[in-house]
Amino acid sequence: MKQFKAIISKHKSSQTSSSQQVTPSTTPTNKSPATTQSIVMSSAPLSGKVAVITGGTKGIGASTAMLLVKLGAKVVVNYGRDSAAAEKIVSQLGSDKAYAVQADAGSVAGVEHLVQETVKKYGKIDILIPNAGILPMKTVESTTEEDFDRTFNLNVKGPFFLVQKALPHMAPGSSIVLISTTLCHASVVQGPYTLYCTTKGAIEQLTRLLSKDLLASKGIRVNAIAPGPTATDLFLEGKSEQVLKMLASFSPANRLGKPEDIAEGIAFLCGPGSGWVSGQTIRVNGGFA
């Protein structure tokens, strides 16, 4: 007990001594007050960055290209056959900020060509967005081997090998954003989405594993965006007005997403505000799932 009282007494004495030491002096001093570091939000947080977007001339890809340029980046928009659409978006964004490359985003040779052209033009890649994809409405009974190969080539094989070919040109701090779908997580999805959702399930697993590998070995973050039903040509094709209204009703907002909605999520994952985000699939779907 005596030892305990001695410790308490010593602690109080130390507190008194400490408080006396930190009591501010009323004596005038010539020292200037400490300045507080201000946080300035840049209007061009992606300035100096180079982004590659497959399927970059329409829908989510085009909206993402427009937003990234607005945030300061230069973009390489990949297209397959529609040269008119490629010329149009380059014209809209400015030839000093955008560059179009024709390549098959579902083949190894195609994505290698895309990377080579990008590096030849800009010397590096900071942001990689394998956005190109197809959405076949096929049940398991109606799916052919050709359907299967074509869908997996563009939705899985292309993104996988695009990452592989781009990595030597990506520095620590770079970002990869893959494209999944909220349909993988929605209980209302029916059989005709089987093949498409299977490819996007592969993309989500690829996101998790690439993140563990690349963040540790190269300092590159990998994430995925999972859009809900979004009013793009790809999604609207073959759907009746009745079906589209039903899909819109699944969202609390009672509407389909817009490509601009998804682009905002992608831009976040490309920017400095997501520096501690990796290996995640972010659902951008207006509460759909």
Short mmCIF file of C-alpha atoms in Angstrom, two decimals:
data_model
loop_
_atom_site.label_atom_id
_atom_site.label_comp_id
_atom_site.label_asym_id
_atom_site.label_seq_id
_atom_site.Cartn_x
_atom_site.Cartn_y
_atom_site.Cartn_z
CA MET A 1 0.00 0.00 0.00
CA LYS A 2 2.85 2.36 0.89
CA GLN A 3 4.44 1.58 -2.48
CA PHE A 4 1.16 2.38 -4.27
CA LYS A 5 0.83 5.76 -2.46
CA ALA A 6 4.41 6.58 -3.35
CA ILE A 7 3.74 5.90 -7.02
CA ILE A 8 0.59 8.09 -6.98
CA SER A 9 2.48 10.89 -5.25
CA LYS A 10 5.30 10.69 -7.76
CA HIS A 11 2.78 10.73 -10.68
CA LYS A 12 1.04 13.87 -9.33
CA SER A 13 4.39 15.58 -8.86
CA SER A 14 5.31 14.73 -12.45
CA GLN A 15 1.97 16.09 -13.71
CA THR A 16 2.48 19.37 -11.82
CA SER A 17 5.98 19.74 -13.18
CA SER A 18 4.78 18.96 -16.68
CA SER A 19 1.91 21.41 -16.55
CA GLN A 20 4.22 24.12 -15.32
CA GLN A 21 6.52 23.45 -18.27
CA VAL A 22 3.78 23.81 -20.87
CA THR A 23 2.08 26.89 -19.42
CA PRO A 24 2.15 29.52 -22.19
CA SER A 25 4.37 32.48 -21.47
CA THR A 26 2.79 35.96 -21.49
CA THR A 27 6.12 37.42 -22.46
CA PRO A 28 5.98 38.78 -26.04
CA THR A 29 7.94 36.72 -28.51
CA ASN A 30 9.15 37.34 -32.01
CA LYS A 31 8.35 33.77 -33.10
CA SER A 32 5.65 33.60 -35.74
CA PRO A 33 2.66 31.34 -35.02
CA ALA A 34 2.68 27.86 -36.52
CA THR A 35 1.05 27.78 -39.93
CA THR A 36 -1.63 25.22 -40.76
CA GLN A 37 -1.12 23.27 -43.96
CA SER A 38 -4.09 23.91 -46.21
CA ILE A 39 -5.65 21.19 -48.29
CA VAL A 40 -6.27 22.30 -51.85
CA MET A 41 -8.50 20.24 -54.10
CA SER A 42 -7.04 20.25 -57.59
CA SER A 43 -9.40 20.80 -60.49
CA ALA A 44 -7.15 18.54 -62.58
CA PRO A 45 -6.16 15.67 -60.26
CA LEU A 46 -5.19 13.47 -63.20
CA SER A 47 -2.93 16.01 -64.87
CA GLY A 48 0.03 14.29 -66.54
CA LYS A 49 -1.63 10.86 -66.44
CA VAL A 50 -2.14 8.66 -69.49
CA ALA A 51 -5.24 6.44 -69.58
CA VAL A 52 -6.01 3.56 -71.93
CA ILE A 53 -9.68 2.65 -72.40
CA THR A 54 -10.80 -0.28 -74.55
CA GLY A 55 -14.23 0.16 -76.09
CA GLY A 56 -13.64 3.86 -75.54
CA THR A 57 -15.79 5.37 -78.27
CA LYS A 58 -19.30 4.61 -76.98
CA GLY A 59 -21.33 4.21 -73.81
CA ILE A 60 -19.43 3.91 -70.53
CA GLY A 61 -16.06 4.00 -72.29
CA ALA A 62 -16.78 7.28 -74.08
CA SER A 63 -18.22 8.91 -70.94
CA THR A 64 -15.17 7.81 -68.98
CA ALA A 65 -12.81 9.20 -71.62
CA MET A 66 -14.60 12.56 -71.51
CA LEU A 67 -14.48 12.74 -67.72
CA LEU A 68 -10.81 11.72 -67.44
CA VAL A 69 -9.82 14.39 -69.97
CA LYS A 70 -11.81 16.92 -67.97
CA LEU A 71 -9.80 15.86 -64.91
CA GLY A 72 -6.51 16.47 -66.73
CA ALA A 73 -5.58 13.11 -68.24
CA LYS A 74 -4.67 12.23 -71.79
CA VAL A 75 -6.64 9.25 -73.10
CA VAL A 76 -6.08 6.53 -75.65
CA VAL A 77 -9.46 5.27 -76.85
CA ASN A 78 -9.46 1.84 -78.42
CA TYR A 79 -12.08 0.84 -80.98
CA GLY A 80 -12.81 -2.22 -83.06
CA ARG A 81 -14.45 -1.26 -86.34
CA ASP A 82 -16.31 2.04 -85.98
CA SER A 83 -13.70 4.53 -87.13
CA ALA A 84 -16.34 7.28 -87.45
CA ALA A 85 -17.14 7.03 -83.73
CA ALA A 86 -13.41 7.11 -82.91
CA GLU A 87 -12.87 10.22 -85.03
CA LYS A 88 -15.88 11.87 -83.41
CA ILE A 89 -14.71 11.41 -79.82
CA VAL A 90 -11.15 12.49 -80.62
CA SER A 91 -12.61 15.60 -82.24
CA GLN A 92 -14.76 16.26 -79.17
CA LEU A 93 -11.90 15.82 -76.72
CA GLY A 94 -9.18 17.43 -78.84
CA SER A 95 -6.38 15.69 -80.69
CA ASP A 96 -3.90 17.03 -78.13
CA LYS A 97 -5.75 15.14 -75.37
CA ALA A 98 -7.09 12.03 -77.07
CA TYR A 99 -5.69 9.44 -79.44
CA ALA A 100 -7.61 6.58 -81.09
CA VAL A 101 -6.15 3.13 -81.74
CA GLN A 102 -7.90 0.40 -83.69
CA ALA A 103 -7.29 -3.05 -82.22
CA ASP A 104 -9.11 -6.26 -81.41
CA ALA A 105 -9.49 -5.98 -77.63
CA GLY A 106 -10.28 -9.69 -77.40
CA SER A 107 -7.01 -11.01 -78.81
CA VAL A 108 -3.46 -11.06 -77.48
CA ALA A 109 -2.09 -9.53 -80.68
CA GLY A 110 -4.71 -6.79 -80.52
CA VAL A 111 -4.03 -5.68 -76.95
CA GLU A 112 -0.28 -5.87 -77.54
CA HIS A 113 -0.71 -3.53 -80.51
CA LEU A 114 -2.77 -1.16 -78.38
CA VAL A 115 -0.07 -1.00 -75.71
CA GLN A 116 2.69 -0.50 -78.27
CA GLU A 117 0.84 2.39 -79.93
CA THR A 118 0.13 4.01 -76.57
CA VAL A 119 3.76 3.83 -75.46
CA LYS A 120 4.91 5.08 -78.85
CA LYS A 121 2.60 8.10 -78.48
CA TYR A 122 2.89 8.92 -74.77
CA GLY A 123 5.74 6.81 -73.36
CA LYS A 124 3.82 5.29 -70.46
CA ILE A 125 0.49 4.07 -69.06
CA ASP A 126 -0.86 5.30 -65.71
CA ILE A 127 -4.48 4.18 -65.91
CA LEU A 128 -5.75 1.01 -67.56
CA ILE A 129 -9.48 0.45 -68.13
CA PRO A 130 -10.34 -2.75 -70.05
CA ASN A 131 -13.92 -1.67 -70.73
CA ALA A 132 -14.75 -3.44 -74.01
CA GLY A 133 -17.25 -6.24 -73.67
CA ILE A 134 -20.26 -8.01 -75.15
CA LEU A 135 -23.52 -9.07 -73.56
CA PRO A 136 -25.01 -12.08 -75.36
CA MET A 137 -28.52 -13.01 -74.25
CA LYS A 138 -28.06 -16.76 -74.24
CA THR A 139 -29.38 -19.55 -72.05
CA VAL A 140 -27.11 -22.50 -71.36
CA GLU A 141 -29.12 -24.56 -73.86
CA SER A 142 -28.77 -22.01 -76.66
CA THR A 143 -25.09 -21.13 -76.16
CA THR A 144 -22.77 -22.38 -78.89
CA GLU A 145 -19.04 -22.90 -78.61
CA GLU A 146 -18.59 -19.86 -80.84
CA ASP A 147 -20.76 -17.76 -78.47
CA PHE A 148 -18.73 -18.98 -75.51
CA ASP A 149 -15.33 -18.30 -77.07
CA ARG A 150 -16.30 -14.88 -78.42
CA THR A 151 -17.70 -13.73 -75.07
CA PHE A 152 -14.79 -15.02 -73.00
CA ASN A 153 -12.26 -13.62 -75.47
CA LEU A 154 -13.53 -10.06 -75.19
CA ASN A 155 -14.75 -10.08 -71.58
CA VAL A 156 -11.95 -12.08 -69.91
CA LYS A 157 -9.03 -12.99 -72.17
CA GLY A 158 -8.63 -9.46 -73.52
CA PRO A 159 -8.51 -7.75 -70.09
CA PHE A 160 -6.15 -10.42 -68.73
CA PHE A 161 -3.58 -10.03 -71.49
CA LEU A 162 -4.01 -6.26 -71.71
CA VAL A 163 -2.88 -6.07 -68.09
CA GLN A 164 0.03 -8.40 -68.85
CA LYS A 165 1.24 -6.34 -71.83
CA ALA A 166 0.74 -2.98 -70.08
CA LEU A 167 2.52 -3.81 -66.81
CA PRO A 168 6.10 -3.12 -68.04
CA HIS A 169 4.99 0.43 -68.84
CA MET A 170 3.13 1.14 -65.57
CA ALA A 171 4.86 2.74 -62.60
CA PRO A 172 4.03 2.41 -58.89
CA GLY A 173 0.91 4.44 -58.13
CA SER A 174 -0.78 3.41 -61.37
CA SER A 175 -4.35 2.12 -61.37
CA ILE A 176 -6.21 -0.65 -63.16
CA VAL A 177 -10.02 -0.59 -63.22
CA LEU A 178 -11.75 -3.69 -64.56
CA ILE A 179 -15.44 -3.82 -65.47
CA SER A 180 -17.78 -6.33 -63.81
CA THR A 181 -21.58 -6.12 -63.45
CA THR A 182 -24.06 -5.83 -60.60
CA LEU A 183 -26.05 -8.55 -62.36
CA CYS A 184 -23.67 -11.05 -60.74
CA HIS A 185 -25.16 -10.09 -57.38
CA ALA A 186 -28.85 -9.62 -58.22
CA SER A 187 -31.34 -12.38 -57.42
CA VAL A 188 -33.71 -11.12 -60.16
CA VAL A 189 -31.34 -12.02 -63.00
CA GLN A 190 -32.61 -14.73 -65.31
CA GLY A 191 -31.04 -17.53 -67.38
CA PRO A 192 -30.23 -15.52 -70.54
CA TYR A 193 -27.53 -13.68 -68.56
CA THR A 194 -25.71 -16.91 -67.64
CA LEU A 195 -22.81 -16.64 -70.09
CA TYR A 196 -22.29 -12.91 -69.55
CA CYS A 197 -22.38 -13.13 -65.75
CA THR A 198 -19.98 -16.08 -65.83
CA THR A 199 -17.38 -13.90 -67.56
CA LYS A 200 -17.92 -11.10 -65.06
CA GLY A 201 -17.55 -13.50 -62.15
CA ALA A 202 -14.12 -14.31 -63.59
CA ILE A 203 -13.33 -10.58 -63.72
CA GLU A 204 -14.17 -10.11 -60.04
CA GLN A 205 -11.89 -12.97 -59.04
CA LEU A 206 -9.17 -11.61 -61.33
CA THR A 207 -9.53 -8.24 -59.60
CA ARG A 208 -8.95 -9.71 -56.15
CA LEU A 209 -5.95 -11.82 -57.15
CA LEU A 210 -4.29 -9.18 -59.32
CA SER A 211 -4.60 -6.69 -56.48
CA LYS A 212 -2.78 -8.98 -54.05
CA ASP A 213 -0.03 -9.60 -56.59
CA LEU A 214 0.45 -6.20 -58.19
CA LEU A 215 0.02 -3.97 -55.15
CA ALA A 216 2.66 -5.96 -53.31
CA SER A 217 5.12 -6.36 -56.17
CA LYS A 218 4.64 -3.17 -58.19
CA GLY A 219 2.58 -0.72 -56.13
CA ILE A 220 -0.27 -0.84 -58.67
CA ARG A 221 -3.85 -0.79 -57.42
CA VAL A 222 -6.49 -3.01 -59.06
CA ASN A 223 -10.23 -2.56 -58.60
CA ALA A 224 -13.43 -3.27 -60.49
CA ILE A 225 -16.62 -1.33 -61.13
CA ALA A 226 -19.89 -3.26 -61.21
CA PRO A 227 -22.52 -1.19 -63.01
CA GLY A 228 -26.20 -1.92 -62.64
CA PRO A 229 -28.53 -1.78 -65.65
CA THR A 230 -27.16 1.16 -67.64
CA ALA A 231 -28.61 2.81 -70.72
CA THR A 232 -25.86 1.97 -73.20
CA ASP A 233 -26.34 0.60 -76.71
CA LEU A 234 -24.88 -2.69 -75.49
CA PHE A 235 -27.43 -3.05 -72.70
CA LEU A 236 -30.49 -1.69 -74.53
CA GLU A 237 -30.05 -3.90 -77.59
CA GLY A 238 -32.82 -6.47 -77.99
CA LYS A 239 -34.85 -5.36 -74.94
CA SER A 240 -38.45 -4.22 -75.20
CA GLU A 241 -39.75 -1.06 -73.57
CA GLN A 242 -41.62 -3.24 -71.08
CA VAL A 243 -38.45 -5.07 -70.06
CA LEU A 244 -36.53 -1.81 -69.67
CA LYS A 245 -39.26 -0.34 -67.44
CA MET A 246 -39.17 -3.47 -65.32
CA LEU A 247 -35.38 -3.25 -64.97
CA ALA A 248 -35.61 0.43 -64.06
CA SER A 249 -38.19 -0.39 -61.36
CA PHE A 250 -35.67 -2.59 -59.53
CA SER A 251 -33.76 0.56 -58.55
CA PRO A 252 -35.13 2.77 -55.73
CA ALA A 253 -34.51 5.69 -58.09
CA ASN A 254 -36.81 4.03 -60.66
CA ARG A 255 -34.49 4.61 -63.60
CA LEU A 256 -31.66 2.98 -65.49
CA GLY A 257 -28.15 4.20 -64.86
CA LYS A 258 -26.48 6.58 -67.28
CA PRO A 259 -22.98 6.06 -68.66
CA GLU A 260 -21.95 9.26 -66.84
CA ASP A 261 -22.95 7.68 -63.51
CA ILE A 262 -20.54 4.81 -64.07
CA ALA A 263 -17.78 7.09 -65.35
CA GLU A 264 -17.82 8.96 -62.04
CA GLY A 265 -17.13 5.73 -60.15
CA ILE A 266 -14.31 4.77 -62.51
CA ALA A 267 -12.76 8.23 -62.21
CA PHE A 268 -12.80 7.93 -58.42
CA LEU A 269 -10.85 4.66 -58.59
CA CYS A 270 -8.32 6.28 -60.94
CA GLY A 271 -7.75 9.32 -58.76
CA PRO A 272 -5.76 10.20 -55.65
CA GLY A 273 -8.81 9.93 -53.38
CA SER A 274 -8.83 6.13 -53.74
CA GLY A 275 -5.21 5.55 -52.82
CA TRP A 276 -6.13 3.10 -50.06
CA VAL A 277 -8.66 1.17 -52.16
CA SER A 278 -7.54 -2.01 -53.92
CA GLY A 279 -8.97 -5.44 -54.63
CA GLN A 280 -12.52 -4.12 -54.41
CA THR A 281 -15.54 -4.42 -56.68
CA ILE A 282 -17.52 -1.21 -56.32
CA ARG A 283 -21.21 -1.51 -57.19
CA VAL A 284 -22.48 1.61 -58.95
CA ASN A 285 -26.14 0.82 -59.44
CA GLY A 286 -28.43 3.27 -57.68
CA GLY A 287 -29.32 0.72 -54.99
CA PHE A 288 -30.24 -2.01 -57.50
CA ALA A 289 -28.28 -4.66 -55.57
#
